[in-house]
Short mmCIF file of C-alpha atoms in Angstrom, two decimals:
data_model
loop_
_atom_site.label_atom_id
_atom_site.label_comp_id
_atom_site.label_asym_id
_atom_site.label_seq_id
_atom_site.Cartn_x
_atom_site.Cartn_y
_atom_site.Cartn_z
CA UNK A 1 -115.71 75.82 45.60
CA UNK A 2 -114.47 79.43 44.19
CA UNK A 3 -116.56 80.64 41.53
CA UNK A 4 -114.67 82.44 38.87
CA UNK A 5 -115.92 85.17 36.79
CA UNK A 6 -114.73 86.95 33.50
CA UNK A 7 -113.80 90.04 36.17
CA UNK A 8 -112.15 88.17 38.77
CA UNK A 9 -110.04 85.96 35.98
CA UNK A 10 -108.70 89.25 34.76
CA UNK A 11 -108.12 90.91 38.06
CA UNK A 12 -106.00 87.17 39.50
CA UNK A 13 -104.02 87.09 36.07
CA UNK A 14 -103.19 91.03 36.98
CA UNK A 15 -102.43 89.86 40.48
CA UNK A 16 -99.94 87.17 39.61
CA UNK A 17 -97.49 89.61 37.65
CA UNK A 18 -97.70 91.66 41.26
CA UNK A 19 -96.81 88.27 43.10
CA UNK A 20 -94.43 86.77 40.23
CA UNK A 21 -92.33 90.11 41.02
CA UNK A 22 -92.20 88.93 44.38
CA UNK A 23 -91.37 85.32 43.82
CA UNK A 24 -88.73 85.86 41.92
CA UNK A 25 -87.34 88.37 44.48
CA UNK A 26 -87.74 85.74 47.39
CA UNK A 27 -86.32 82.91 44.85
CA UNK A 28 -83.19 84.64 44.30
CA UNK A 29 -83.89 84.44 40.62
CA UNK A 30 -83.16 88.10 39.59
CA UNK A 31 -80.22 86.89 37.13
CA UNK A 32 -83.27 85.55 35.39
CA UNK A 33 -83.68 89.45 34.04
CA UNK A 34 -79.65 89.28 33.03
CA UNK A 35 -80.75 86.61 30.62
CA UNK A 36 -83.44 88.78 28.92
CA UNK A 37 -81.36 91.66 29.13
CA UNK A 38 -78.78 89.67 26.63
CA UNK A 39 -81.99 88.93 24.47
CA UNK A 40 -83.30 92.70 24.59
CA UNK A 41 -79.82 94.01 24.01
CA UNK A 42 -79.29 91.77 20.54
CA UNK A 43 -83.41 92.19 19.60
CA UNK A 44 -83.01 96.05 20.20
CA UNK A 45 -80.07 96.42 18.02
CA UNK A 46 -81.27 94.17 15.52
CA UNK A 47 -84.85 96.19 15.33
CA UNK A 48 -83.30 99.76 15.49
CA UNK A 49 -81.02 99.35 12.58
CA UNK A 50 -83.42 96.94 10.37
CA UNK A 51 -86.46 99.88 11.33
CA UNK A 52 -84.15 102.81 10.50
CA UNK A 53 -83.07 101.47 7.42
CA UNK A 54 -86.68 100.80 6.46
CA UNK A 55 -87.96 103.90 7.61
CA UNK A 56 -85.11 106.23 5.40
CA UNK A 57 -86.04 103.58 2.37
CA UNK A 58 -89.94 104.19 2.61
CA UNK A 59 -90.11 108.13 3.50
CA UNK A 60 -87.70 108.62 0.56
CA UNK A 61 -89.76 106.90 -1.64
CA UNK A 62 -93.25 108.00 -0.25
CA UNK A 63 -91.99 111.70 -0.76
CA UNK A 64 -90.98 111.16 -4.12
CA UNK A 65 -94.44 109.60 -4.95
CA UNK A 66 -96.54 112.34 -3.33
CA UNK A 67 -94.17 114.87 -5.61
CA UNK A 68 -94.52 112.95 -8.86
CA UNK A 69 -98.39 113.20 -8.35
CA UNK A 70 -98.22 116.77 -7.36
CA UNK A 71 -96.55 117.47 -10.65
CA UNK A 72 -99.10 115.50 -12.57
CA UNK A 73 -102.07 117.43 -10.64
CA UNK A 74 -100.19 120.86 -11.24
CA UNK A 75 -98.05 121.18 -14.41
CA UNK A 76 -95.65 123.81 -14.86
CA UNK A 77 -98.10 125.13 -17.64
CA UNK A 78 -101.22 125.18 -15.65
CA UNK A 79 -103.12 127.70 -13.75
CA UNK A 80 -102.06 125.68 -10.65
CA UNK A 81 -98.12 126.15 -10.76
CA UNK A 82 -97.93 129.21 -8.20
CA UNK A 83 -99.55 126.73 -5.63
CA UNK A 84 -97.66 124.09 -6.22
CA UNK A 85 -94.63 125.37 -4.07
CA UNK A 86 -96.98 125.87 -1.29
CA UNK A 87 -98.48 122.74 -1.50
CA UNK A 88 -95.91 120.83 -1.63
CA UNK A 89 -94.94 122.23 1.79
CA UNK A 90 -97.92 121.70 3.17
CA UNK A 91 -98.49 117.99 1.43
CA UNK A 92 -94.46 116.72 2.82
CA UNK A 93 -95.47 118.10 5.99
CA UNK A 94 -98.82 116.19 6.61
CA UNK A 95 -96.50 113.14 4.80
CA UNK A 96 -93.99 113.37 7.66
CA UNK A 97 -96.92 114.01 10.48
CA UNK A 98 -98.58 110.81 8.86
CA UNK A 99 -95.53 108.79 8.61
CA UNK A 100 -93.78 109.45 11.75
CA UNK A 101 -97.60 107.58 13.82
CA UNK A 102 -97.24 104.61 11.33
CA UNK A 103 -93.50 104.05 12.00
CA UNK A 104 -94.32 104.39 15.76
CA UNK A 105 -97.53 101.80 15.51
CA UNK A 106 -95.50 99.75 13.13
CA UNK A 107 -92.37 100.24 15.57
CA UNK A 108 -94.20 98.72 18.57
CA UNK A 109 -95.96 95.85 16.72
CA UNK A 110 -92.35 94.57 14.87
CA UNK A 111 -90.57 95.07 18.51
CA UNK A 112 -93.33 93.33 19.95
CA UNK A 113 -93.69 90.36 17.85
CA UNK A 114 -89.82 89.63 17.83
CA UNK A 115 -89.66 89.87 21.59
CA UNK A 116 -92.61 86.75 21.44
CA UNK A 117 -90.38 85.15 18.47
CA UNK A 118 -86.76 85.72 19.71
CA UNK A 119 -87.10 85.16 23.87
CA UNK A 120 -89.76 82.20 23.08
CA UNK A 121 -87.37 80.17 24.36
CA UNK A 122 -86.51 81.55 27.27
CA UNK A 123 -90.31 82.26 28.41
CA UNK A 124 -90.36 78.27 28.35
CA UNK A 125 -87.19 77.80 29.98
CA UNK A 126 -88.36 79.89 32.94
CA UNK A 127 -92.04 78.79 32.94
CA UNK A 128 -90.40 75.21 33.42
CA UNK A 129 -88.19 76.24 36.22
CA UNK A 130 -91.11 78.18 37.36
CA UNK A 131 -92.86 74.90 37.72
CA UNK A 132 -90.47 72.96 39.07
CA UNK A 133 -90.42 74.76 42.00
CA UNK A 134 -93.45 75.10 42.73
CA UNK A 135 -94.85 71.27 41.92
CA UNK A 136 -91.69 69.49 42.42
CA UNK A 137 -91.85 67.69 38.55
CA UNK A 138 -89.10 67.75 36.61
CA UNK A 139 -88.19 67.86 32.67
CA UNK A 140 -85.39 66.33 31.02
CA UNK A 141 -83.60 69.19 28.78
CA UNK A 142 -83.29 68.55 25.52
CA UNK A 143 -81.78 70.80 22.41
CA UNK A 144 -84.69 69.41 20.11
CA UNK A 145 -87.26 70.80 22.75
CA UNK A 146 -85.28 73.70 22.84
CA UNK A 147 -85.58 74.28 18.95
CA UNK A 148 -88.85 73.41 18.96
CA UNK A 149 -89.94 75.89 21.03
CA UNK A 150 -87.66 78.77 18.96
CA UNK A 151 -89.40 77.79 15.62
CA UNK A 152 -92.58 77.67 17.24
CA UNK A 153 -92.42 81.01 18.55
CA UNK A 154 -91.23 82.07 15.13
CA UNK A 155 -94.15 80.81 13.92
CA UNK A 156 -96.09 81.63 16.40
CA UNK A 157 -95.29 85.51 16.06
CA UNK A 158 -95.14 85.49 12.10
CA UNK A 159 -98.60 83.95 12.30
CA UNK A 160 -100.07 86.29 15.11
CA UNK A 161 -98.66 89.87 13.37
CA UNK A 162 -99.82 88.76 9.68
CA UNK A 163 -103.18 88.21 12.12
CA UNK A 164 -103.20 91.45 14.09
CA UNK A 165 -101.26 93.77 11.53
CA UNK A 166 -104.66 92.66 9.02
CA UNK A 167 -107.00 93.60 11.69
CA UNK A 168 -105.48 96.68 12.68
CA UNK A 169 -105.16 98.00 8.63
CA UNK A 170 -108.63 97.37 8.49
CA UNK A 171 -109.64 98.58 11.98
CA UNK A 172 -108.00 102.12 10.09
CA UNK A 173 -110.10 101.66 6.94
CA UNK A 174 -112.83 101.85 9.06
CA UNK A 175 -112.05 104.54 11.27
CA UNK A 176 -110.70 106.71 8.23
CA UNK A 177 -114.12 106.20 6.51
CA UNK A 178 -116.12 107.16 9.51
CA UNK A 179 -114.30 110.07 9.57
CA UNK A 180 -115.08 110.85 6.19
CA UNK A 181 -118.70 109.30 5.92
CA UNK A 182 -120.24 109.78 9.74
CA UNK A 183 -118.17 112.11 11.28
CA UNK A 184 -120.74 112.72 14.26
CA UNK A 185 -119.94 108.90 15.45
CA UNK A 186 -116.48 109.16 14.56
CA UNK A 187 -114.63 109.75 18.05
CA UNK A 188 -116.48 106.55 19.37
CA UNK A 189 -115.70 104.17 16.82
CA UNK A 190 -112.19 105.25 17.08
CA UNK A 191 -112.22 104.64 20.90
CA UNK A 192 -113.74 101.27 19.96
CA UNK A 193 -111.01 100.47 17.47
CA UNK A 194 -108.52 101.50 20.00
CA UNK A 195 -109.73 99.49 22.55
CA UNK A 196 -110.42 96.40 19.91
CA UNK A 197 -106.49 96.39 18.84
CA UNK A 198 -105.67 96.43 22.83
CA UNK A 199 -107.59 93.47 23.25
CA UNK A 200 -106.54 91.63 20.01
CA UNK A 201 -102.53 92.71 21.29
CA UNK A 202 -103.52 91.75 24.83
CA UNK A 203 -104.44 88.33 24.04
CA UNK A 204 -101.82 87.29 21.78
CA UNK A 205 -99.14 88.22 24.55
CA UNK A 206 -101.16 85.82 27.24
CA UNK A 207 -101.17 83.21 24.47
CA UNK A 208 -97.59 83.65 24.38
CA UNK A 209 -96.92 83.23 28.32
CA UNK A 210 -99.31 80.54 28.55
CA UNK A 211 -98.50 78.31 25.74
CA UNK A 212 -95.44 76.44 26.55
CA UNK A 213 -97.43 75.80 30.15
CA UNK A 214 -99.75 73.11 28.02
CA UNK A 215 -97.39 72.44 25.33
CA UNK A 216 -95.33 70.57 28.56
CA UNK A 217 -98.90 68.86 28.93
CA UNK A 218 -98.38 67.34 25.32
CA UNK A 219 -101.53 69.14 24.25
CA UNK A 220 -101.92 69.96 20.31
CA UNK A 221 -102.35 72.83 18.64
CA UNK A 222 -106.25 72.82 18.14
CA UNK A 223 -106.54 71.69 22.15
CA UNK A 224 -104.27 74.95 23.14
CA UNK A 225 -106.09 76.83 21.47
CA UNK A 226 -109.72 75.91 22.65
CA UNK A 227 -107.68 75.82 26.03
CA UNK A 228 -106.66 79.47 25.35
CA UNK A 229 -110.34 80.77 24.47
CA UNK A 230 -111.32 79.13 27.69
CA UNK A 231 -109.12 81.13 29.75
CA UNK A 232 -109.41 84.25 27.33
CA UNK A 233 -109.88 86.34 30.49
CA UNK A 234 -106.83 85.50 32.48
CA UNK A 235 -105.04 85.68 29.02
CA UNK A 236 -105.92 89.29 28.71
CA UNK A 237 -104.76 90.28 32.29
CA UNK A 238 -101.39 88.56 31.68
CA UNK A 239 -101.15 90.15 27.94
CA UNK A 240 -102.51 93.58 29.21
CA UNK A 241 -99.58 95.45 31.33
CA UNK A 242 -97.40 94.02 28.67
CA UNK A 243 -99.36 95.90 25.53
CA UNK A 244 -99.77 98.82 27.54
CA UNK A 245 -95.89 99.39 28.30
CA UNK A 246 -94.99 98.58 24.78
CA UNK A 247 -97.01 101.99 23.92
CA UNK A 248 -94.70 103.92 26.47
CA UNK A 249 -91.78 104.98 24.03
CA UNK A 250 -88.77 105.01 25.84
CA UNK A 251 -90.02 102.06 28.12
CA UNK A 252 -90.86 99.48 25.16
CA UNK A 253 -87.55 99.86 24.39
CA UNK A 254 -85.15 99.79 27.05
CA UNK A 255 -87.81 98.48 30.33
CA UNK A 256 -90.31 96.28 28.93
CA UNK A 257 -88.21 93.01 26.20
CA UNK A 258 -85.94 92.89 29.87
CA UNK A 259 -88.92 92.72 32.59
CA UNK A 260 -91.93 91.49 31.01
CA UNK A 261 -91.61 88.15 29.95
CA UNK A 262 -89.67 87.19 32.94
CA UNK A 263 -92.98 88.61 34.81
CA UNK A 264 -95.32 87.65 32.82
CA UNK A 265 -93.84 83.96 32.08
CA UNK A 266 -93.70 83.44 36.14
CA UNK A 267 -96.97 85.00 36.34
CA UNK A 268 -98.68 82.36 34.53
CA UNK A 269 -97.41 79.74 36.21
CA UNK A 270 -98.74 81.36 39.32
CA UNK A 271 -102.03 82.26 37.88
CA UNK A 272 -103.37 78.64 37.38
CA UNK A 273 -102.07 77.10 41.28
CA UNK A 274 -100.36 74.06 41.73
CA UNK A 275 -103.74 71.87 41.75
CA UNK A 276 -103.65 72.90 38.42
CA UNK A 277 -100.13 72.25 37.27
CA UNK A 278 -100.29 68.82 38.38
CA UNK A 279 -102.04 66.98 35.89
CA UNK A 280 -101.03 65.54 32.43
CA UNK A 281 -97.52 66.37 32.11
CA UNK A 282 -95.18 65.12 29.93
CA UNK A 283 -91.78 64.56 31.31
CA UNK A 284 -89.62 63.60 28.82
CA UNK A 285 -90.14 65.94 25.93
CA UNK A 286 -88.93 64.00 23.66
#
């Protein structure tokens, strides 16, 4: 019997996004990727224009803030004033520096976490068919299953970015007071922190991919979950190439809502075998 290790779980989740490409290329199931383009297309629009109008809302008010406490630090009367021109200069340029990373980190995580609450739906619909194929068992369809599994990815995502949007503020706390406090060890807690906010994005994706696989298996939430920390390592290699192309700019936009949980939904199935896929299923989903 194959011995699985924390390595080898990573490296076959990894692998089965390089052989879901190629199933769905021999299955003739490209149009598959029409169907998230449709998603991407609505979830793109949707995230540009709801991020653009919060981004012109919060720089015009952050600006106005940093001025109003510039003029309380240097009055027109005080010693100060022939500074203040420069330093207001310098202080709305480190604002814009500053603001234009957190809209970027704060892009990625909202696009992110509507691609898992907007296509949850269709990551179930083609992890079933996924299945089908490859164990022969077949679901009933039903629109209540179908709802169900859009509010649960709702609540799924609202849940997960509340989760990894806390960690990450305070992940910044931390690195900002190194910086301040130990500046020598600095540079390696901020690699850690990086690398800490990959993993915490990483797994939340393969939670994603992986969920409606034992929801189908009429498991609850607490048993999906201690299922899920079980298989933590094959959940990071299928969350992984997803959190990394999310950081590519022009990619997390146009490449990765349209490829990735087509992949990455297929590539779960695969991941676990059909010995695996054959047990407790529930049928009807009712």
């Amino acid at each position: 019997m194959k011995k699985f290790t924390p390595f080898t779980e990573f490296i076959s989740a990894i692998r089965a996004q390089r052989d879901a490409y190629r199933w769905i290329r021999d299955h003739n199931h490209q149009v598959w990727y029409a169907y998230a383009a449709a998603f991407a297309i609505i979830l793109v629009s949707m995230n540009y224009w709801g991020m653009q109008v919060l981004h012109d809302w919060m720089k015009v008010h952050l600006n106005q803030a940093a001025l109003r406490c510039l003029d309380a630090a240097m009055p027109e009367e005080s010693g100060f004033s022939k500074w203040k021109t420069e330093a207001t200069e310098v202080i709305l340029f480190s604002f814009d520096a500053v603001y234009w990373i957190f809209m970027f980190w704060l892009k990625i995580k909202v696009t992110k976490y509507m691609i898992i609450a907007t296509v949850g739906p269709l990551i179930s619909w083609v992890s079933e068919q996924t299945e089908n194929e490859i164990t022969g068992i077949q679901y009933a369809f039903s629109w209540r299953v179908w709802i169900r599994d859009l509010l649960r990815s709702v609540a799924f995502a609202l849940m997960f970015f509340i989760i990894e949007t806390g960690f990450s503020i305070f992940l910044f706390i931390v690195i900002a007071l190194s910086w301040l406090l130990i500046p020598f060890a600095a540079p390696v807690i901020s690699m850690l922190g990086v690398i800490a906010t990959a993993l915490v994005s990483s797994l939340v994706y393969g939670l994603a991919v992986f969920d409606p696989i034992w929801e189908r298996r009429g498991m609850g939430l607490g048993s999906r979950l201690r299922q899920a920390w079980s298989l933590k390592w094959k959940l990071l290699g299928a969350g992984l190439p997803f959190h990394l192309l999310m950081t590519v700019p022009v990619v997390s936009i146009v490449l990765t809502p349209i490829v990735l949980p087509i992949i990455s939904s297929v590539g779960a199935v695969l991941s676990l075998g059909k010995k695996d896929l054959t047990g407790n299923v529930d049928q009807s989903r009712d």
